[in-house]
């Protein structure tokens, strides 16, 4: 899932400092799950901001709540009144949610309360690690289920670099060398022949290097007639 | 029914009269919102008084009660029971406000400030009470009156006897095939594989010989014990004649009293983490030392240890041993005793008390440690209970549940928790048997009331509650959202405090209820 | 700066926390009226939100008192309580408010002396730091 981290509170305070009415909007999806932008974090943030203001002798109006999924227009539309009446929207969602609001209400100032970091998995409660870079052309069937694009610091495609040492990456000793891991995995599966497979240079146009990507399912798109405004989600 | 609180202030015993102005307290209470009746009485434990105030409650259509008693732990059960039965007040809408402990006793010297605090506390309690909801407990029949005891050692057999005395059916699971004299059923060559269910209705899977058996029970007692450690450590390797203490006890009982020096060390491996020094069989070691000295006063006896732990009356043995001339040498784990390289009948150690190296000659060396049962971990995992640092099963809490484990219906006794002397093990076994009997005898198990509840629409199914709860009460249900198993929930609120989407609330300790109480209590001047 | 009495709030668990406090007072210990206690079933119930809100409501200092970590009635409750307190402390640091205003303590119901230590320490903090309000020294 998308893993994000709350920005340092000082940075957030600076972003909203010029505004009087601050509307803080969180999300119940990925950022709640990675403990960055759910209802609890929103409430704690508002409280901390109020305390900061009390110490500094200023007053701002804060309103905080969460949406089911901030990247969906229907859910954002539900709180249109609150967005329009705010001086600034402080989004405690991943950047997708923040940008959704910003795109829907281009005259409103929207600031990000979180740093969207990565696609990550919870290794254990409280620890998330990056496993995918969204290259758009998955090859993990050839690497025993381990992604070398994300898990190798250099995104090497054909085995480790010379810096691999005792199974660790030269960039950071805390990181396992992905190709060491791939080797061990393929060995376990009795498929070491895949290590010898030569992978040609990757088709990077499917990744971000080819520019912002758009994925379309023609069979899912709505006709103009279908697209008429429906009643609110809730 | 509208929310209407009756506030009862017990004047005399709360000692309030000496510090607080109870009339003013009463006035403040009666003017608070949602208070339908405010009374001060002299003795709220007096049956006649109780009858009067219950009548008043019924007249005024009261649905919730706040009592300022002499102390929270001493609220008369008769009081709450009368309200419950005669005024039909929900048991969760009756609380005591402990002004005695929190205001009267600690602020005796500042009566005016104490008064302000008492009023604030009462108003905060009223604010909280006004927001509570009536709650119902559920109950379930226990399908059996079985108590399963794991381990047929000293503690286990004693537990079985005690539980059987109360009329319960006991099943002793024993891993060896030694002969066991105990009531109920004994299953030799058996071990616990897994456990499901909850207190009152546990379903165990036992491997009995080669077969798997299913067993239902109301309670489980872990009495898996420990045993004399025969572990070899550096001390023992340097002195191959060193023996475990039980061998000395055997020699003494067959009349062989050593004449040459005897040294008893607490562990064969003083530096290691595998045999913590606490496993020293103190009482047995003291008994042996005393016996030797009484029969051969000329024999030098020395006890070498990291920590002295003669529990309870064993202190007297320590005194007796010291008076008989037994030598006690305390050492630090970082500077352990060693066999003298030049003379293998001398042991050299730095005595912590004197901060000096001393050498002690001996003829016989014994080590007196009891190691935890290596099976404890498998048992603890099967029962989903935590372990402690010494390789034993953790107890609920020293003060509140020394024989309990954090999981209701599962008890621990004897060396399974921490190495014990035989006498202690017997006593603890008896206690465990009694507690299990008390629990199972009722035949029903209650649950619910002040427990957690998930609002599915708010749940992100992040699994945080599932991972955090020590009782495994939350689970992700068919709707893909968290749900709480009421039979397992202990009402601690850990899941509530941690839920990132604030989807769980703890009944009668909700965020709003706590906020209202805090805001009211700290609102005014202190 | 307004002259007012210091305000300290203590969230105490119903098991060891409040009983530690009770034992202290029953042994005759007096303590500063600046301290007011709120009961929770377990310190694991305490949410960072409650601590921050207590500060918002006017507390100068907040403490959380739970069971000793290896002796917690609910197994891991006080471990959870500590994590919440630590997180709030880090948030306070980030907004320029003294993190020592919030503390976690562990005690058992027999450690009466510990309660006296706690109220003493937190009352000192409250008196020394005063209410959370503009300092007048420019930041």
JSON list of C-alpha atoms in Angstrom, two decimals, chain B residues 199 406-408 446-448 450-452 469-471 473 484-493 506, chain C residues 41 73-74:
[
{"chain": "B", "resi": 199, "resn": "UNK", "atom": "CA", "xyz": [-12.36, -19.15, 29.80]},
{"chain": "B", "resi": 406, "resn": "UNK", "atom": "CA", "xyz": [-3.04, -12.70, 32.12]},
{"chain": "B", "resi": 407, "resn": "UNK", "atom": "CA", "xyz": [-5.59, -14.98, 30.44]},
{"chain": "B", "resi": 408, "resn": "UNK", "atom": "CA", "xyz": [-8.73, -15.69, 32.49]},
{"chain": "B", "resi": 446, "resn": "UNK", "atom": "CA", "xyz": [-19.89, -13.98, 32.16]},
{"chain": "B", "resi": 447, "resn": "UNK", "atom": "CA", "xyz": [-18.56, -11.60, 29.60]},
{"chain": "B", "resi": 448, "resn": "UNK", "atom": "CA", "xyz": [-19.36, -8.26, 28.05]},
{"chain": "B", "resi": 450, "resn": "UNK", "atom": "CA", "xyz": [-17.52, -2.60, 29.80]},
{"chain": "B", "resi": 451, "resn": "UNK", "atom": "CA", "xyz": [-15.88, -4.04, 26.70]},
{"chain": "B", "resi": 452, "resn": "UNK", "atom": "CA", "xyz": [-14.68, -2.77, 23.35]},
{"chain": "B", "resi": 469, "resn": "UNK", "atom": "CA", "xyz": [-4.50, -7.19, 21.93]},
{"chain": "B", "resi": 470, "resn": "UNK", "atom": "CA", "xyz": [-2.87, -9.64, 24.35]},
{"chain": "B", "resi": 471, "resn": "UNK", "atom": "CA", "xyz": [-6.13, -11.58, 24.61]},
{"chain": "B", "resi": 473, "resn": "UNK", "atom": "CA", "xyz": [-10.18, -10.57, 21.20]},
{"chain": "B", "resi": 484, "resn": "UNK", "atom": "CA", "xyz": [-14.41, -8.01, 19.09]},
{"chain": "B", "resi": 485, "resn": "UNK", "atom": "CA", "xyz": [-14.93, -11.46, 20.57]},
{"chain": "B", "resi": 486, "resn": "UNK", "atom": "CA", "xyz": [-16.82, -10.55, 23.72]},
{"chain": "B", "resi": 487, "resn": "UNK", "atom": "CA", "xyz": [-15.82, -13.70, 25.55]},
{"chain": "B", "resi": 488, "resn": "UNK", "atom": "CA", "xyz": [-12.17, -12.71, 25.29]},
{"chain": "B", "resi": 489, "resn": "UNK", "atom": "CA", "xyz": [-12.30, -8.95, 25.76]},
{"chain": "B", "resi": 490, "resn": "UNK", "atom": "CA", "xyz": [-11.02, -7.88, 29.17]},
{"chain": "B", "resi": 491, "resn": "UNK", "atom": "CA", "xyz": [-12.02, -4.24, 28.83]},
{"chain": "B", "resi": 492, "resn": "UNK", "atom": "CA", "xyz": [-8.53, -2.80, 29.05]},
{"chain": "B", "resi": 493, "resn": "UNK", "atom": "CA", "xyz": [-8.97, -0.47, 26.08]},
{"chain": "B", "resi": 506, "resn": "UNK", "atom": "CA", "xyz": [-14.55, 1.08, 25.16]},
{"chain": "C", "resi": 41, "resn": "UNK", "atom": "CA", "xyz": [-8.99, 0.78, 33.25]},
{"chain": "C", "resi": 73, "resn": "UNK", "atom": "CA", "xyz": [-2.37, -6.69, 34.99]},
{"chain": "C", "resi": 74, "resn": "UNK", "atom": "CA", "xyz": [-3.29, -6.59, 31.32]}
]
